Short mmCIF file of C-alpha atoms in Angstrom, two decimals:
data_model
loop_
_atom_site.label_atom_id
_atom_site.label_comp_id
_atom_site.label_asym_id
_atom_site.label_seq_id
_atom_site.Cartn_x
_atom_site.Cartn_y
_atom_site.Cartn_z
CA UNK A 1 255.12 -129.37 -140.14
CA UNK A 2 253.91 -131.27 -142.87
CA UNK A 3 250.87 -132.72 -141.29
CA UNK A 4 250.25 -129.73 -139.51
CA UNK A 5 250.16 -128.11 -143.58
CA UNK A 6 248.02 -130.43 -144.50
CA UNK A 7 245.20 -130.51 -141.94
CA UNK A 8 245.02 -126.49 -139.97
CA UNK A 9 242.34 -125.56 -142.26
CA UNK A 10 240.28 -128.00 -141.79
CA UNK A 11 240.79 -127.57 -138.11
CA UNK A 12 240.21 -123.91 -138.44
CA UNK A 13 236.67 -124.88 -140.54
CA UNK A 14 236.14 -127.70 -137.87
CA UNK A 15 236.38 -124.67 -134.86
CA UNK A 16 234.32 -122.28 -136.35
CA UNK A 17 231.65 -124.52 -137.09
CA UNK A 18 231.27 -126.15 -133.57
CA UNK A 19 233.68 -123.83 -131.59
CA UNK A 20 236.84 -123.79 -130.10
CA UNK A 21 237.00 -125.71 -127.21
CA UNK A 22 236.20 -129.11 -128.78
CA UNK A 23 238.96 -128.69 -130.50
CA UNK A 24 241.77 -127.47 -127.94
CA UNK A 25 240.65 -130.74 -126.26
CA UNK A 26 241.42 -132.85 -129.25
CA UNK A 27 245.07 -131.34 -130.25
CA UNK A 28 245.38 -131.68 -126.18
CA UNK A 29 244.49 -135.30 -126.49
CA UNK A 30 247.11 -136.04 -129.81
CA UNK A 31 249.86 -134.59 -127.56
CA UNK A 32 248.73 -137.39 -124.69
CA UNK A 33 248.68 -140.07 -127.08
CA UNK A 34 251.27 -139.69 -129.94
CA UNK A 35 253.93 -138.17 -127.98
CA UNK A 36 254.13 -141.18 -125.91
CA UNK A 37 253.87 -143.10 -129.12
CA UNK A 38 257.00 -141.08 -130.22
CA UNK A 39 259.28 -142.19 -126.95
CA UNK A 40 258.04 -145.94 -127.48
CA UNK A 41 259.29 -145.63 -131.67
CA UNK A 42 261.50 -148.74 -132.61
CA UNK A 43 262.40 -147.51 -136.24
CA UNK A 44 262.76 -144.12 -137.61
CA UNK A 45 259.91 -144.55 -139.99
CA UNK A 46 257.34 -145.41 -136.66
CA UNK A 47 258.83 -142.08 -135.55
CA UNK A 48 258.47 -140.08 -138.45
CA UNK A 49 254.86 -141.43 -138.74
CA UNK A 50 254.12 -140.64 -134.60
CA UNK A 51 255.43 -136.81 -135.32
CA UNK A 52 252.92 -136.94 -138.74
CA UNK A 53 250.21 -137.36 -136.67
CA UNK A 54 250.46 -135.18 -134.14
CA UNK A 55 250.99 -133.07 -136.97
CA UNK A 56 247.82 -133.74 -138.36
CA UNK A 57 245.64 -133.82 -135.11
CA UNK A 58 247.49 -130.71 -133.33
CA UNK A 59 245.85 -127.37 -134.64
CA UNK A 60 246.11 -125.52 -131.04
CA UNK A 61 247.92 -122.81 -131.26
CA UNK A 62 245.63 -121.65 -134.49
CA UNK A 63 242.44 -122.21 -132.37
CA UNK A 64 244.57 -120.56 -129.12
CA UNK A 65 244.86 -117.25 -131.20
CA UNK A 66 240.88 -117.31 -132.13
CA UNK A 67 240.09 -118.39 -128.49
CA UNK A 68 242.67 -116.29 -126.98
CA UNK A 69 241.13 -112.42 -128.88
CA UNK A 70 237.61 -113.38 -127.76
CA UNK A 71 237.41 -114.78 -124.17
CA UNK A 72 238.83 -111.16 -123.04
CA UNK A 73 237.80 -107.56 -123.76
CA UNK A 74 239.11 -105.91 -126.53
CA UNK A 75 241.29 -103.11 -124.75
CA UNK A 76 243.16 -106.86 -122.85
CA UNK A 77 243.52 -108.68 -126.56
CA UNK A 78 246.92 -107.38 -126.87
CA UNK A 79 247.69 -108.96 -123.76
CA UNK A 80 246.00 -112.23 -124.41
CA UNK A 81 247.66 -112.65 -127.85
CA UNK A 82 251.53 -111.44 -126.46
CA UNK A 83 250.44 -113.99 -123.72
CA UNK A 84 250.49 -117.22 -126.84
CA UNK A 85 253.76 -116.13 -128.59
CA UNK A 86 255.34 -115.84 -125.16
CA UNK A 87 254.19 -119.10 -123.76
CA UNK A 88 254.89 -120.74 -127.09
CA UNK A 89 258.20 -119.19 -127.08
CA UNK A 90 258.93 -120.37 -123.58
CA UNK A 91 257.65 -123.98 -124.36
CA UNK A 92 260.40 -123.91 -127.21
CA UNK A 93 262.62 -123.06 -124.68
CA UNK A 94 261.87 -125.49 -121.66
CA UNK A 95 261.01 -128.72 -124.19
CA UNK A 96 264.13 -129.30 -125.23
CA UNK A 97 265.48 -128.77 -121.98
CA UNK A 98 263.42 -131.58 -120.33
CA UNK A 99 264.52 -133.48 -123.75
CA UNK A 100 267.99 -133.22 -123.07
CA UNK A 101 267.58 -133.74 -118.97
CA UNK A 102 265.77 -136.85 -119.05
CA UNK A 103 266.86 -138.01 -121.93
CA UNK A 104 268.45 -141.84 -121.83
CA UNK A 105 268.18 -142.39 -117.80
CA UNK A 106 269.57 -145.57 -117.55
CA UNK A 107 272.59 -144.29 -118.48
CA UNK A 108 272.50 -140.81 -116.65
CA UNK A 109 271.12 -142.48 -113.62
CA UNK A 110 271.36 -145.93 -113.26
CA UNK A 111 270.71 -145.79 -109.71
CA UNK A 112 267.14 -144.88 -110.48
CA UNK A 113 266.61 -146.95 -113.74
CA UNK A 114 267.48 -150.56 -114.41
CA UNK A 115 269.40 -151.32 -118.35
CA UNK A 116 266.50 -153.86 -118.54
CA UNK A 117 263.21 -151.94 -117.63
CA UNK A 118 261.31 -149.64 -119.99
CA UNK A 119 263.50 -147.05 -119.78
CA UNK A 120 266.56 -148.63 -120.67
CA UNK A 121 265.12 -150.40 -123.48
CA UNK A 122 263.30 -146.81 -124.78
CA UNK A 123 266.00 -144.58 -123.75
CA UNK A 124 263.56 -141.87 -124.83
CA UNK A 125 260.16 -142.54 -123.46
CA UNK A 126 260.90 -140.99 -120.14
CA UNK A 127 260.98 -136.57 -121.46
CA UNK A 128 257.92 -138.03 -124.10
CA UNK A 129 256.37 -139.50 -121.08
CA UNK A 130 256.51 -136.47 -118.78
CA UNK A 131 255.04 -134.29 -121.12
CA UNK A 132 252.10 -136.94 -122.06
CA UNK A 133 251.49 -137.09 -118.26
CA UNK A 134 251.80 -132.62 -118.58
CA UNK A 135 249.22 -132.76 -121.23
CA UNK A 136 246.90 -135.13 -119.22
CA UNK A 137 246.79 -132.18 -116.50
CA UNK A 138 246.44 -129.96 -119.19
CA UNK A 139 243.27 -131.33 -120.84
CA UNK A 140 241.64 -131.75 -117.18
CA UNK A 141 242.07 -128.23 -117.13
CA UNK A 142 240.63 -127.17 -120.35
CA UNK A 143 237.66 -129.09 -119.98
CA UNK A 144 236.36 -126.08 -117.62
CA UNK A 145 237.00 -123.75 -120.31
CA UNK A 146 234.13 -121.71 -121.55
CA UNK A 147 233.33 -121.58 -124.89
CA UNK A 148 233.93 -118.45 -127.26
CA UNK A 149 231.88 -119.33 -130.19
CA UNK A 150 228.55 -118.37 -129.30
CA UNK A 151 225.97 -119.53 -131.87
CA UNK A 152 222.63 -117.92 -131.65
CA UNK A 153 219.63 -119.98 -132.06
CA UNK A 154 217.13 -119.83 -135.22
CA UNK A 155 214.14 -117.96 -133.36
CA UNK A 156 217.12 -114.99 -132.09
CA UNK A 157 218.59 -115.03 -135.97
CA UNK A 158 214.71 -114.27 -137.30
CA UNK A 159 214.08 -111.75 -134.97
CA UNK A 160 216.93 -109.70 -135.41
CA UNK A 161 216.38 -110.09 -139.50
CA UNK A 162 212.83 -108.92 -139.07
CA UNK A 163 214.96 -105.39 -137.81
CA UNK A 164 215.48 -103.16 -139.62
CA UNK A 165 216.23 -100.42 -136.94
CA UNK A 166 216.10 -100.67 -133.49
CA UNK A 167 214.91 -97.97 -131.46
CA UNK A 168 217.98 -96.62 -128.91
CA UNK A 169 217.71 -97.89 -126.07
CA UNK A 170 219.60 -99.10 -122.76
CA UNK A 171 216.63 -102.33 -122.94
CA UNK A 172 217.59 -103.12 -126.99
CA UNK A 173 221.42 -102.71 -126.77
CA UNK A 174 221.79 -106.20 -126.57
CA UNK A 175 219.66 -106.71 -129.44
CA UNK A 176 221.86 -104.51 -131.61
CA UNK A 177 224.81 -106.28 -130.73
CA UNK A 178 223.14 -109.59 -132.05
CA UNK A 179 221.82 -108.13 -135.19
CA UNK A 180 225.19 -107.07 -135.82
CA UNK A 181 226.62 -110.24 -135.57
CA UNK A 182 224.13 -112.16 -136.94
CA UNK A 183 224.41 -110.15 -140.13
CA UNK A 184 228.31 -110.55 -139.84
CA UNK A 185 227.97 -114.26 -139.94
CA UNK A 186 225.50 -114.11 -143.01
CA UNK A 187 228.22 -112.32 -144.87
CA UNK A 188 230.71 -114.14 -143.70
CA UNK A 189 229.29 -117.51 -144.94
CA UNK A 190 229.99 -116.65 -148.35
CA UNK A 191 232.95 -114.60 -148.11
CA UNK A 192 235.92 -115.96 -149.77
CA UNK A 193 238.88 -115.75 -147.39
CA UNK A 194 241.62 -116.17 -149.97
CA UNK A 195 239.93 -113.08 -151.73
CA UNK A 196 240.33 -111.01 -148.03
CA UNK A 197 243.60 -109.35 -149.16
CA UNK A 198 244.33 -107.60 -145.42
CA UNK A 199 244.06 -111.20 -144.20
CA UNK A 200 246.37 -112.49 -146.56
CA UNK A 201 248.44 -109.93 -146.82
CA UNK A 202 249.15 -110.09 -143.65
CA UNK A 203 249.72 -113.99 -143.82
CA UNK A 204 251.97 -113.64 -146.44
CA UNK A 205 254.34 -111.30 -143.90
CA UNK A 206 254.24 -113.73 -141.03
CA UNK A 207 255.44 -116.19 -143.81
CA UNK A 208 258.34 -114.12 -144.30
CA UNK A 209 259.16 -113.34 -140.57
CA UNK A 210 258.68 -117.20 -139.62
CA UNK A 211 261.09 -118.49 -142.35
CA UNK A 212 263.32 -115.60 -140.81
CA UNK A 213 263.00 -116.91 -137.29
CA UNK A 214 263.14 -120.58 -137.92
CA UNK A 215 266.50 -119.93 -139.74
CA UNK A 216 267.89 -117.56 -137.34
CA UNK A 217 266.68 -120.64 -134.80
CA UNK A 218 268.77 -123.16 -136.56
CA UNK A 219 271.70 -121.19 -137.30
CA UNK A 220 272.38 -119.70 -133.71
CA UNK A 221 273.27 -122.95 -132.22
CA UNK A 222 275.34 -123.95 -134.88
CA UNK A 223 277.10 -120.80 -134.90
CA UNK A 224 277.54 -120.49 -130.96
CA UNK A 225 279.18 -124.55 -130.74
CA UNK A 226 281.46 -123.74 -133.92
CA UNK A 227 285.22 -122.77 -132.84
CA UNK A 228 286.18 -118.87 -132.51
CA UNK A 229 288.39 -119.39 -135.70
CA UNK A 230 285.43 -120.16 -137.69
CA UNK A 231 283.68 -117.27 -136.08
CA UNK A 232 281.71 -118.86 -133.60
CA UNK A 233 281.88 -118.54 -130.08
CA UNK A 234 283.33 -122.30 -129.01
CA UNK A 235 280.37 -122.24 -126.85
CA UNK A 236 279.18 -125.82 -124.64
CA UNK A 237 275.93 -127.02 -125.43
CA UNK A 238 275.19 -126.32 -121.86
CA UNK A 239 276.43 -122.56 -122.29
CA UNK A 240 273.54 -122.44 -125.56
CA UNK A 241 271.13 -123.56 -123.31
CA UNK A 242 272.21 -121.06 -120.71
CA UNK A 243 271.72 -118.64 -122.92
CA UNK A 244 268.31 -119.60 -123.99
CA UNK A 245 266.55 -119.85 -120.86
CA UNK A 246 268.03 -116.52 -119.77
CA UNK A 247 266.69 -115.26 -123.06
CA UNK A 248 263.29 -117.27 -122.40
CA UNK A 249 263.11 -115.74 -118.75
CA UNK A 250 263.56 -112.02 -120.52
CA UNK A 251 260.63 -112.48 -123.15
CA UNK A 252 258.23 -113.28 -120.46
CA UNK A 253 258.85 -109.91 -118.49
CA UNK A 254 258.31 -107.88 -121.63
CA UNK A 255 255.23 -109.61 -123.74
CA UNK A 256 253.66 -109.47 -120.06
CA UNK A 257 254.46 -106.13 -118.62
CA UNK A 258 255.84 -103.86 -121.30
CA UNK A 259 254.17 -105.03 -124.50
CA UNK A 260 250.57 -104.06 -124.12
CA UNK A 261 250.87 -99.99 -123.44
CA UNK A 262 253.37 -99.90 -126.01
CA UNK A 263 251.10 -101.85 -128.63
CA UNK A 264 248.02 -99.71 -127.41
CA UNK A 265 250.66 -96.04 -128.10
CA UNK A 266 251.54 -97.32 -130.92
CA UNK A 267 249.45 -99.73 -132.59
CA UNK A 268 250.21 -102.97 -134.27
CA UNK A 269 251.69 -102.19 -137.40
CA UNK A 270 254.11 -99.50 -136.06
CA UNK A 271 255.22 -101.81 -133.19
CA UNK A 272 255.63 -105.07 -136.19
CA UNK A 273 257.59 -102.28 -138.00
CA UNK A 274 260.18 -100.79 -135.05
CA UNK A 275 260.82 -104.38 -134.08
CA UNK A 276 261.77 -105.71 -137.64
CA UNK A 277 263.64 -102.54 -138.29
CA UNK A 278 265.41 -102.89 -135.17
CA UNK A 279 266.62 -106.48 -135.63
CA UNK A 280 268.45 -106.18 -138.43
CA UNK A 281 271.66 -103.72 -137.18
CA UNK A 282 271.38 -106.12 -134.41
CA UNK A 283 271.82 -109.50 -136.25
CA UNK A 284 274.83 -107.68 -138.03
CA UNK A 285 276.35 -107.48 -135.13
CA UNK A 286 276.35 -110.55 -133.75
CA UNK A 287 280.01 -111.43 -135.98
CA UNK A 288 281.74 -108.71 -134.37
CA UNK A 289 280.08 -110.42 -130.42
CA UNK A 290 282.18 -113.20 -131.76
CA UNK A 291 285.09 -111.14 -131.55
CA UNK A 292 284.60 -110.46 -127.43
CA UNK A 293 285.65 -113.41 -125.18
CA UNK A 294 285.28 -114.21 -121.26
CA UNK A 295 282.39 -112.31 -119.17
CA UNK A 296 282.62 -109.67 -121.67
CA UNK A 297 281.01 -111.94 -123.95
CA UNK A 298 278.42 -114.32 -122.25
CA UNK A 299 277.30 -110.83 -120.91
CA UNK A 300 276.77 -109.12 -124.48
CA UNK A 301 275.33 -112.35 -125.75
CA UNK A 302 272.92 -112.62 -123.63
CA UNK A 303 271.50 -109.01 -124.10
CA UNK A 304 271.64 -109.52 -127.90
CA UNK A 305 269.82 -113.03 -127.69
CA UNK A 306 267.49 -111.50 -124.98
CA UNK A 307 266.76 -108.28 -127.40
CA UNK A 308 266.66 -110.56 -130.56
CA UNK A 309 263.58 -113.06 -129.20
CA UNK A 310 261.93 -109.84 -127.62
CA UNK A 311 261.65 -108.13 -130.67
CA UNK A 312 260.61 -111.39 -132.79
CA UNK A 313 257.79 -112.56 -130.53
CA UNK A 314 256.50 -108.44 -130.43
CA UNK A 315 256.66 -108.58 -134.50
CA UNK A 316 254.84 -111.76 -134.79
CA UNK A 317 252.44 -110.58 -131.86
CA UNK A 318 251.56 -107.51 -134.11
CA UNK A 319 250.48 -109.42 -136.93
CA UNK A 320 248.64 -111.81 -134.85
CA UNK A 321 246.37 -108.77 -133.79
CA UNK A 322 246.41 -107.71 -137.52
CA UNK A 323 245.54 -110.84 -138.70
CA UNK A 324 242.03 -111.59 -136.55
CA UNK A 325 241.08 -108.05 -137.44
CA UNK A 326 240.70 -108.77 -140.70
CA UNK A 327 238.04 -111.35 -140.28
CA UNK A 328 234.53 -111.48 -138.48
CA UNK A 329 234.50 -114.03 -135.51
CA UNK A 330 232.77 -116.63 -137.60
CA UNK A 331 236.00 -117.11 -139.79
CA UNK A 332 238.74 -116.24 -137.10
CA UNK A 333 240.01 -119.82 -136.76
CA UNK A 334 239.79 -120.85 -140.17
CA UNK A 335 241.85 -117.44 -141.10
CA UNK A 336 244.41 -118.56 -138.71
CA UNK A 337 244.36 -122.45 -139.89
CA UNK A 338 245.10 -120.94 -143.57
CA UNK A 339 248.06 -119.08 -141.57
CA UNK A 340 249.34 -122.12 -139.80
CA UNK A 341 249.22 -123.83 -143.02
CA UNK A 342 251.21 -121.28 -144.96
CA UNK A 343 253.31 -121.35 -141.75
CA UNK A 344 254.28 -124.22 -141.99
CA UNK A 345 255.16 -124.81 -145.14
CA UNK A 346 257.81 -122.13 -144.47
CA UNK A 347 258.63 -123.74 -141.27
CA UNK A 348 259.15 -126.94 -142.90
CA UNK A 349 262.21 -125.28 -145.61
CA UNK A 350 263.62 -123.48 -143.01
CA UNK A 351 265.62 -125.44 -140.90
CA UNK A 352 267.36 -126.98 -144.19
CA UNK A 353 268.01 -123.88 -145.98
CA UNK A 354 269.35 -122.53 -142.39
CA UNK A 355 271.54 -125.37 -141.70
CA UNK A 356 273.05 -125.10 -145.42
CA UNK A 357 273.57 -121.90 -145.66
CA UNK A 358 275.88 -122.16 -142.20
CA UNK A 359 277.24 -124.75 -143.98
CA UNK A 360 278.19 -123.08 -146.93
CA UNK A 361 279.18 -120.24 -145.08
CA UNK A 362 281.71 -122.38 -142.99
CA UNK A 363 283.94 -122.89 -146.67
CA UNK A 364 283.98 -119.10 -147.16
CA UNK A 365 286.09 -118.35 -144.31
CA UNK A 366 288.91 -116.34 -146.58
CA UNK A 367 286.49 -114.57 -149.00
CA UNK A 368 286.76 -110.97 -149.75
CA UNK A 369 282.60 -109.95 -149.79
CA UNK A 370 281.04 -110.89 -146.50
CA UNK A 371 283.63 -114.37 -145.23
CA UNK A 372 282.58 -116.83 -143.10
CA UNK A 373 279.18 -115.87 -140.63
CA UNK A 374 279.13 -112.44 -141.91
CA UNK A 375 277.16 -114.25 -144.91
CA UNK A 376 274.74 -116.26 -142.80
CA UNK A 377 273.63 -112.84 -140.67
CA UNK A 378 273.19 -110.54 -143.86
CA UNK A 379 271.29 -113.06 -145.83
CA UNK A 380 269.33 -113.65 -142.40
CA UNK A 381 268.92 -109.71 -142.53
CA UNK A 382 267.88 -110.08 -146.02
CA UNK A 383 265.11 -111.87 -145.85
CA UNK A 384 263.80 -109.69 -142.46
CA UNK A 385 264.62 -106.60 -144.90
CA UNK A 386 262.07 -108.27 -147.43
CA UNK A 387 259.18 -108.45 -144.42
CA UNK A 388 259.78 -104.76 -143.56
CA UNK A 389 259.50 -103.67 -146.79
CA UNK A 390 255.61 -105.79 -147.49
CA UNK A 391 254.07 -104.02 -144.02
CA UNK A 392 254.24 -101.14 -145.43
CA UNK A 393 251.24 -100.27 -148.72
CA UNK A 394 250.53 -100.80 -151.16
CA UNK A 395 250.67 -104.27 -150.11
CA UNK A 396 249.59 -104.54 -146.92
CA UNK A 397 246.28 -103.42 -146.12
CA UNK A 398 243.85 -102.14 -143.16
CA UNK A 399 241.01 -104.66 -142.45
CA UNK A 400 238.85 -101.27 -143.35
CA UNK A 401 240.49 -100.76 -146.59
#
């Protein structure tokens, strides 16, 4: 998260300056290279450095938001964008999966792999190496991609300035359409993105909701493995991961069938709204779930976690629509490097202040104001109470306002 901080914008600059498919082929290419690098680590610091890196070469799913809102119409961009939060959702989902399957093979299948070959001796090249070899057949298939960013050549930019009017016609439409966009990118060369308050106003909210999520990430698995009489639900890790893919499987039917007519009744803001609203008498409930036990329980848990991720990839879908409104073409992937950036400095503090705050939770079992997990949800609700509140004016604004 750190690397990825540090380099997005420039990324972002990089793909609006020479387009977006060069550079979906070079975060591609980092996952090829320093992922295997990763499984082949022999100290924590050559680790650390391998998961920098790809940090710092990896700007795609920035550039997949910008390339995702132009390579379809703009009646299918709802689609397209509920398309990258579900697939990025569902990659969260399956990676640590294959992590966890294929993880240390020489001892889960010594059969298949020798103590003394490469796999014994990096017990976890083998999930880093299957995903390199994922990626390979990934960037194969993104080198047919076409190309988003069109650029207009000199002689077309001169004509167009020479117009001041163009007469209506079927024959000049197409002339109209590049005058208007040739004048967008002449305004947009000196436009100051961090003075573009509906952009970052609207960055500033997907800050908010991605701390949120991260958190909630962190703390759910702690809370489902802790014992009932802590107030978990003395769940297996296996029964977690149950739970997620079910929950993964759920997300894909909605962002793909029911998302896009109710984002195009409704409209972005009103559907980031319902779903934050929503979440929170549903994350306060999730203490008295721990109270249910047997079917009764994996049942209910599932809904919840299935309802939960639903609503949290529609919220952050809204404000990806939001967000590359608020900027010509010419500046969408730089507006959504400065996102990733801010993104990820959230990202980064998280995990940590998730995991402590179960932690501190965990000593509060007997307390009279909100014991034990009750804490961890409401502060969780807290904070999604806070992003509710800023998508609504005065401070978040229309890209016409």
């Amino acid at each position: 998260m750190i690397g990825r901080a540090l380099t997005s914008f420039f990324w972002g600059w990089l793909a609006d300056r020479y387009g977006r498919k060069p550079i979906i082929l070079i975060g591609t290419s980092s996952v090829v290279l320093f992922n295997a690098l990763f499984g082949l680590s022999t100290s924590l610091w050559m680790a650390l450095s391998m998961r920098f890196l790809l940090g710092c070469f990896n700007s795609l799913l920035g550039t997949i938001r910008a390339y995702a809102s132009e390579v379809c119409r703009e009646e299918y961009r709802s689609v397209a964008l509920s398309v990258v939060s579900t697939s990025r959702g569902i990659g969260m989902i399956i990676g640590p999966a294959i992590g966890g399957f294929l993880a240390q093979p020489a001892e889960k299948f010594p059969n298949l792999f020798a103590e003394s070959s490469i796999f014994g001796r990096f017990p976890y090249f083998l999930p880093c190496l299957v995903i390199s070899v994922y990626a390979v057949g990934v960037l194969a298939a993104c080198w047919w991609l076409p190309e988003t960013l069109h650029m207009h050549d000199k002689k077309v930019s001169e004509r167009c300035d020479s117009f001041d009017v163009l007469e209506a016609s079927s024959e000049e439409s197409d002339e109209k359409e590049y005058v208007t966009e040739v004048k967008e990118r002449k305004i947009s060369k000196n436009a100051n993105l961090l003075r573009n308050w509906p952009l970052m106003s609207v960055i500033i909210v997907y800050c908010v909701f991605s701390l949120q999520e991260i958190a909630y990430a962190e703390t759910f698995s702690l809370w489902a493995v802790s014992d009932k009489k802590y107030g978990g639900l003395s769940f297996s890790s296996q029964d977690v991961g149950e739970v997620l893919a079910i929950s993964g499987f759920g997300l894909l039917l909605f962002q793909l069938l029911l998302y896009p007519p109710i984002e195009k009744i409704l409209g972005p803001i009103t559907v980031t709204r319902i779903s934050a609203a929503v979440s929170i008498p549903l994350l306060a409930s999730y203490p008295y779930i721990a109270m249910l036990s047997g079917i009764t329980l994996h049942l209910v848990i599932n809904c919840a976690s299935i309802l939960r991720n639903t609503l949290s990839v529609t919220l952050v879908t809204g404000l990806f629509i939001l967000q590359n409104n608020a900027v010509p073409q010419s500046q969408r992937a730089a507006a959504n490097g400065i996102s990733m950036t801010a993104m990820s400095v959230f990202k980064a503090f998280g995990p940590v202040g998730g995991g402590t705050l179960f932690s501190w939770a965990q000593k509060r079992q007997v307390s009279a104001f909100l014991p034990g997990d009750e804490m961890v949800f409401f502060v969780l609700n807290l904070v999604q109470f806070i992003g509710l509140l800023l998508t609504f004016k005065p401070f978040l604004a229309q890209p016409h306002e």
